[in-house]
Amino acid sequence: AQSVTQPDIHITVSEGASLELRCNYSYGATPYLFWYVQSPGQGLQLLLKYFSGDTLVQGIKGFEAEFKRSQSSFNLRKPSVHWSDAAEYFCAVGAYSGNTPLVFGKGTRLSVIA
Amino acid sequence: SAVISQKPSRDICQRGTSLTIQCQVDSQVTMMFWYRQQPGQSLTLIATANQGSEATYESGFVIDKFPISRPNLTFSTLTVSNMSPEDSSIYLCSVVRGGNEQFFGPGTRLTVL
């Protein structure tokens, strides 16, 4: 079965510190992987996506993610967190074939402290 | 990218009533998806809507409770019927563009009293 696991429900980091949000997936076909961010009261915004090729992908707002097939992981990273990064982060997986819905993880809530 | 609008953006409804949510896309798409996000939870797929055919519902969701229309390639509606407080959620529509990149509407925040 297709599934996405985000093991950390809530993470708190200090502003300026580095960040890594974990994501593991289980998918029977070649996966497309995504990270979305949802700020309070806002819609979903795509941070980055991985389809193929270079396993380190760059996204918006200074985020990057690394695809590791052997570990079925797609962890999100940022070298220096800003207070405005406080939000809910969702990892999602979809089929390579297209026109299929995404399967989402339960999300990780990021809090940023001064 | 895709521009997706939803109406209403939010609503407060009484239990037992129904609400129809509209989703408009800026260009034609084959499939549209409806998701539900319950408070503090992740997104759960309700159904997939193809133009000209019946929507396909996920386990736990039924047509009588969540009827969907897809009259053309740019528009869809989701109705939440006979509402109860447990239906209080954010409802989002989405479409796929450019391979498998999925774009989401801004969501409809529903509160049922």
Short mmCIF file of C-alpha atoms in Angstrom, two decimals:
data_model
loop_
_atom_site.label_atom_id
_atom_site.label_comp_id
_atom_site.label_asym_id
_atom_site.label_seq_id
_atom_site.Cartn_x
_atom_site.Cartn_y
_atom_site.Cartn_z
CA ALA A 1 0.00 0.00 0.00
CA GLN A 2 1.05 3.52 -0.64
CA SER A 3 1.94 5.49 2.46
CA VAL A 4 3.98 8.40 3.70
CA THR A 5 5.38 8.61 7.20
CA GLN A 6 6.46 11.81 8.84
CA PRO A 7 7.73 10.61 12.20
CA ASP A 8 7.95 14.02 13.83
CA ILE A 9 4.61 15.55 14.72
CA HIS A 10 6.08 18.77 16.09
CA ILE A 11 9.56 20.25 15.92
CA THR A 12 10.82 23.41 17.57
CA VAL A 13 14.00 25.10 16.38
CA SER A 14 15.70 28.34 17.15
CA GLU A 15 15.80 31.04 14.53
CA GLY A 16 19.01 30.71 12.55
CA ALA A 17 19.42 27.03 13.36
CA SER A 18 19.39 24.32 10.74
CA LEU A 19 16.33 22.19 10.09
CA GLU A 20 15.67 18.68 8.86
CA LEU A 21 12.16 17.25 8.51
CA ARG A 22 11.96 13.54 7.92
CA CYS A 23 9.81 11.74 5.38
CA ASN A 24 9.69 8.05 4.51
CA TYR A 25 7.48 6.61 1.83
CA SER A 26 6.19 3.30 0.66
CA TYR A 27 5.19 3.21 -3.00
CA GLY A 28 4.90 0.36 -5.45
CA ALA A 29 5.83 2.31 -8.57
CA THR A 30 8.37 4.98 -9.42
CA PRO A 31 7.45 7.78 -7.05
CA TYR A 32 7.09 11.46 -7.53
CA LEU A 33 7.85 13.14 -4.21
CA PHE A 34 6.73 16.51 -2.97
CA TRP A 35 6.98 18.81 -0.01
CA TYR A 36 4.20 21.28 0.66
CA VAL A 37 3.95 24.00 3.29
CA GLN A 38 0.76 25.25 4.86
CA SER A 39 0.88 28.42 6.91
CA PRO A 40 -1.89 29.05 9.44
CA GLY A 41 -5.11 29.82 7.61
CA GLN A 42 -3.43 29.49 4.25
CA GLY A 43 -3.59 27.04 1.38
CA LEU A 44 -0.95 24.53 0.36
CA GLN A 45 2.16 25.84 -1.32
CA LEU A 46 4.56 23.58 -3.17
CA LEU A 47 8.10 23.89 -1.80
CA LEU A 48 9.83 21.44 -4.09
CA LYS A 49 9.41 18.22 -6.00
CA TYR A 50 11.47 15.26 -7.14
CA PHE A 51 10.76 13.39 -10.32
CA SER A 52 14.09 11.99 -11.45
CA GLY A 53 17.74 12.86 -11.94
CA ASP A 54 19.79 14.65 -9.32
CA THR A 55 18.72 13.36 -5.95
CA LEU A 56 19.26 16.72 -4.25
CA VAL A 57 16.54 19.13 -5.28
CA GLN A 58 16.30 22.82 -4.54
CA GLY A 59 13.05 24.51 -3.74
CA ILE A 60 11.69 27.87 -2.84
CA LYS A 61 12.46 29.82 0.33
CA GLY A 62 15.89 28.23 0.67
CA PHE A 63 14.63 24.68 1.18
CA GLU A 64 16.19 21.57 -0.29
CA ALA A 65 15.42 17.87 -0.11
CA GLU A 66 17.41 14.75 -0.78
CA PHE A 67 15.93 11.60 -2.27
CA LYS A 68 17.48 8.41 -0.98
CA ARG A 69 16.01 5.41 -2.75
CA SER A 70 17.81 2.87 -0.55
CA GLN A 71 16.21 4.41 2.54
CA SER A 72 12.87 5.31 0.91
CA SER A 73 13.36 8.78 2.30
CA PHE A 74 12.90 12.32 1.10
CA ASN A 75 14.00 14.58 3.94
CA LEU A 76 13.55 18.32 3.79
CA ARG A 77 16.35 20.61 4.95
CA LYS A 78 17.09 24.26 5.44
CA PRO A 79 20.44 25.56 6.69
CA SER A 80 19.09 28.56 8.58
CA VAL A 81 15.48 28.83 9.70
CA HIS A 82 13.60 32.11 9.75
CA TRP A 83 10.68 32.91 12.03
CA SER A 84 8.43 33.05 8.98
CA ASP A 85 9.11 29.35 8.33
CA ALA A 86 6.82 28.40 11.20
CA ALA A 87 4.09 26.36 9.51
CA GLU A 88 2.86 22.84 8.84
CA TYR A 89 4.93 20.81 6.40
CA PHE A 90 3.53 17.92 4.40
CA CYS A 91 5.42 15.29 2.47
CA ALA A 92 3.50 13.62 -0.35
CA VAL A 93 4.03 10.91 -2.94
CA GLY A 94 2.37 10.36 -6.28
CA ALA A 95 2.63 8.06 -9.25
CA TYR A 96 5.08 8.61 -12.08
CA SER A 97 2.27 7.93 -14.52
CA GLY A 98 0.53 11.18 -13.78
CA ASN A 99 -3.08 12.18 -13.24
CA THR A 100 -3.24 10.44 -9.92
CA PRO A 101 -3.96 11.92 -6.51
CA LEU A 102 -1.25 12.35 -3.95
CA VAL A 103 -0.85 10.44 -0.73
CA PHE A 104 0.09 12.75 2.11
CA GLY A 105 1.92 12.25 5.35
CA LYS A 106 0.34 13.47 8.56
CA GLY A 107 2.48 16.57 8.57
CA THR A 108 5.12 18.10 10.83
CA ARG A 109 4.39 21.30 12.64
CA LEU A 110 7.41 23.58 12.83
CA SER A 111 7.71 26.17 15.57
CA VAL A 112 10.50 28.73 15.50
CA ILE A 113 11.70 30.41 18.67
CA ALA A 114 13.89 33.44 19.06
CA SER B 1 1.05 26.43 -12.87
CA ALA B 2 -2.69 26.46 -12.37
CA VAL B 3 -5.01 29.07 -10.94
CA ILE B 4 -7.74 27.48 -8.88
CA SER B 5 -10.49 29.30 -7.06
CA GLN B 6 -12.95 27.96 -4.55
CA LYS B 7 -16.21 29.35 -3.27
CA PRO B 8 -17.05 29.94 -0.53
CA SER B 9 -13.74 30.48 1.22
CA ARG B 10 -15.39 29.72 4.55
CA ASP B 11 -18.81 29.09 5.98
CA ILE B 12 -20.52 28.33 9.24
CA CYS B 13 -23.47 25.99 8.88
CA GLN B 14 -26.09 24.37 11.06
CA ARG B 15 -26.17 20.61 11.44
CA GLY B 16 -28.52 18.84 9.09
CA THR B 17 -28.05 21.34 6.28
CA SER B 18 -25.98 20.97 3.10
CA LEU B 19 -23.27 23.11 1.56
CA THR B 20 -22.07 23.10 -2.03
CA ILE B 21 -18.47 24.06 -2.66
CA GLN B 22 -17.42 25.26 -6.09
CA CYS B 23 -14.03 24.80 -7.70
CA GLN B 24 -13.02 26.70 -10.84
CA VAL B 25 -9.78 26.12 -12.76
CA ASP B 26 -8.23 28.56 -15.20
CA SER B 27 -7.89 25.97 -17.97
CA GLN B 28 -9.17 22.54 -18.93
CA VAL B 29 -8.08 19.54 -16.91
CA THR B 30 -9.00 15.91 -17.17
CA MET B 31 -9.18 15.06 -13.52
CA MET B 32 -10.02 17.03 -10.44
CA PHE B 33 -9.58 15.78 -6.92
CA TRP B 34 -11.39 16.66 -3.72
CA TYR B 35 -9.59 16.38 -0.40
CA ARG B 36 -10.65 16.87 3.19
CA GLN B 37 -8.38 18.18 5.92
CA GLN B 38 -9.86 17.73 9.36
CA PRO B 39 -8.58 19.98 12.15
CA GLY B 40 -4.95 19.25 12.90
CA GLN B 41 -4.86 16.43 10.39
CA SER B 42 -3.39 15.71 7.00
CA LEU B 43 -5.20 15.69 3.69
CA THR B 44 -7.44 12.76 2.86
CA LEU B 45 -8.70 12.12 -0.64
CA ILE B 46 -12.49 12.12 -0.87
CA ALA B 47 -12.96 11.41 -4.56
CA THR B 48 -11.66 11.82 -8.08
CA ALA B 49 -13.90 13.65 -10.53
CA ASN B 50 -13.70 13.07 -14.27
CA GLN B 51 -15.74 15.11 -16.67
CA GLY B 52 -18.66 13.15 -18.07
CA SER B 53 -18.53 10.24 -15.67
CA GLU B 54 -19.38 9.39 -12.08
CA ALA B 55 -16.87 10.41 -9.48
CA THR B 56 -14.76 7.70 -7.92
CA TYR B 57 -14.95 7.70 -4.14
CA GLU B 58 -12.33 6.56 -1.67
CA SER B 59 -13.05 4.13 1.10
CA GLY B 60 -15.09 5.78 3.81
CA PHE B 61 -16.70 8.35 1.53
CA VAL B 62 -20.03 7.82 -0.22
CA ILE B 63 -21.89 9.63 -2.95
CA ASP B 64 -24.97 10.26 -0.82
CA LYS B 65 -22.92 12.20 1.68
CA PHE B 66 -20.52 13.91 -0.75
CA PRO B 67 -22.18 14.21 -4.16
CA ILE B 68 -19.87 15.63 -6.80
CA SER B 69 -20.63 17.21 -10.13
CA ARG B 70 -18.21 17.75 -13.01
CA PRO B 71 -20.20 19.46 -15.77
CA ASN B 72 -17.16 20.58 -17.80
CA LEU B 73 -13.38 20.48 -17.88
CA THR B 74 -12.86 23.60 -15.75
CA PHE B 75 -15.45 23.28 -13.01
CA SER B 76 -16.56 20.93 -10.26
CA THR B 77 -18.72 21.06 -7.16
CA LEU B 78 -18.64 19.07 -3.94
CA THR B 79 -21.69 19.01 -1.72
CA VAL B 80 -21.44 18.13 1.95
CA SER B 81 -24.88 16.78 2.81
CA ASN B 82 -26.75 16.48 6.08
CA MET B 83 -23.85 18.01 7.91
CA SER B 84 -22.73 17.20 11.42
CA PRO B 85 -19.98 18.79 13.51
CA GLU B 86 -17.67 15.98 12.42
CA ASP B 87 -17.77 17.45 8.91
CA SER B 88 -16.01 20.58 10.10
CA SER B 89 -12.90 20.60 7.95
CA ILE B 90 -11.08 22.35 5.18
CA TYR B 91 -12.15 21.05 1.78
CA LEU B 92 -9.70 21.44 -1.06
CA CYS B 93 -9.89 20.78 -4.75
CA SER B 94 -6.82 20.07 -6.80
CA VAL B 95 -5.72 19.39 -10.35
CA VAL B 96 -2.71 17.83 -12.02
CA ARG B 97 -0.64 19.77 -14.52
CA GLY B 98 2.64 19.22 -16.31
CA GLY B 99 3.09 15.56 -15.59
CA ASN B 100 2.25 14.92 -12.00
CA GLU B 101 2.53 18.30 -10.34
CA GLN B 102 -0.58 18.84 -8.29
CA PHE B 103 -1.97 22.28 -7.59
CA PHE B 104 -4.41 23.05 -4.85
CA GLY B 105 -7.16 25.54 -4.45
CA PRO B 106 -7.14 27.83 -1.41
CA GLY B 107 -9.62 25.62 0.40
CA THR B 108 -13.06 26.07 1.92
CA ARG B 109 -13.07 26.19 5.70
CA LEU B 110 -16.32 24.68 6.95
CA THR B 111 -17.56 24.88 10.51
CA VAL B 112 -20.69 22.94 11.45
CA LEU B 113 -22.48 23.91 14.65
#
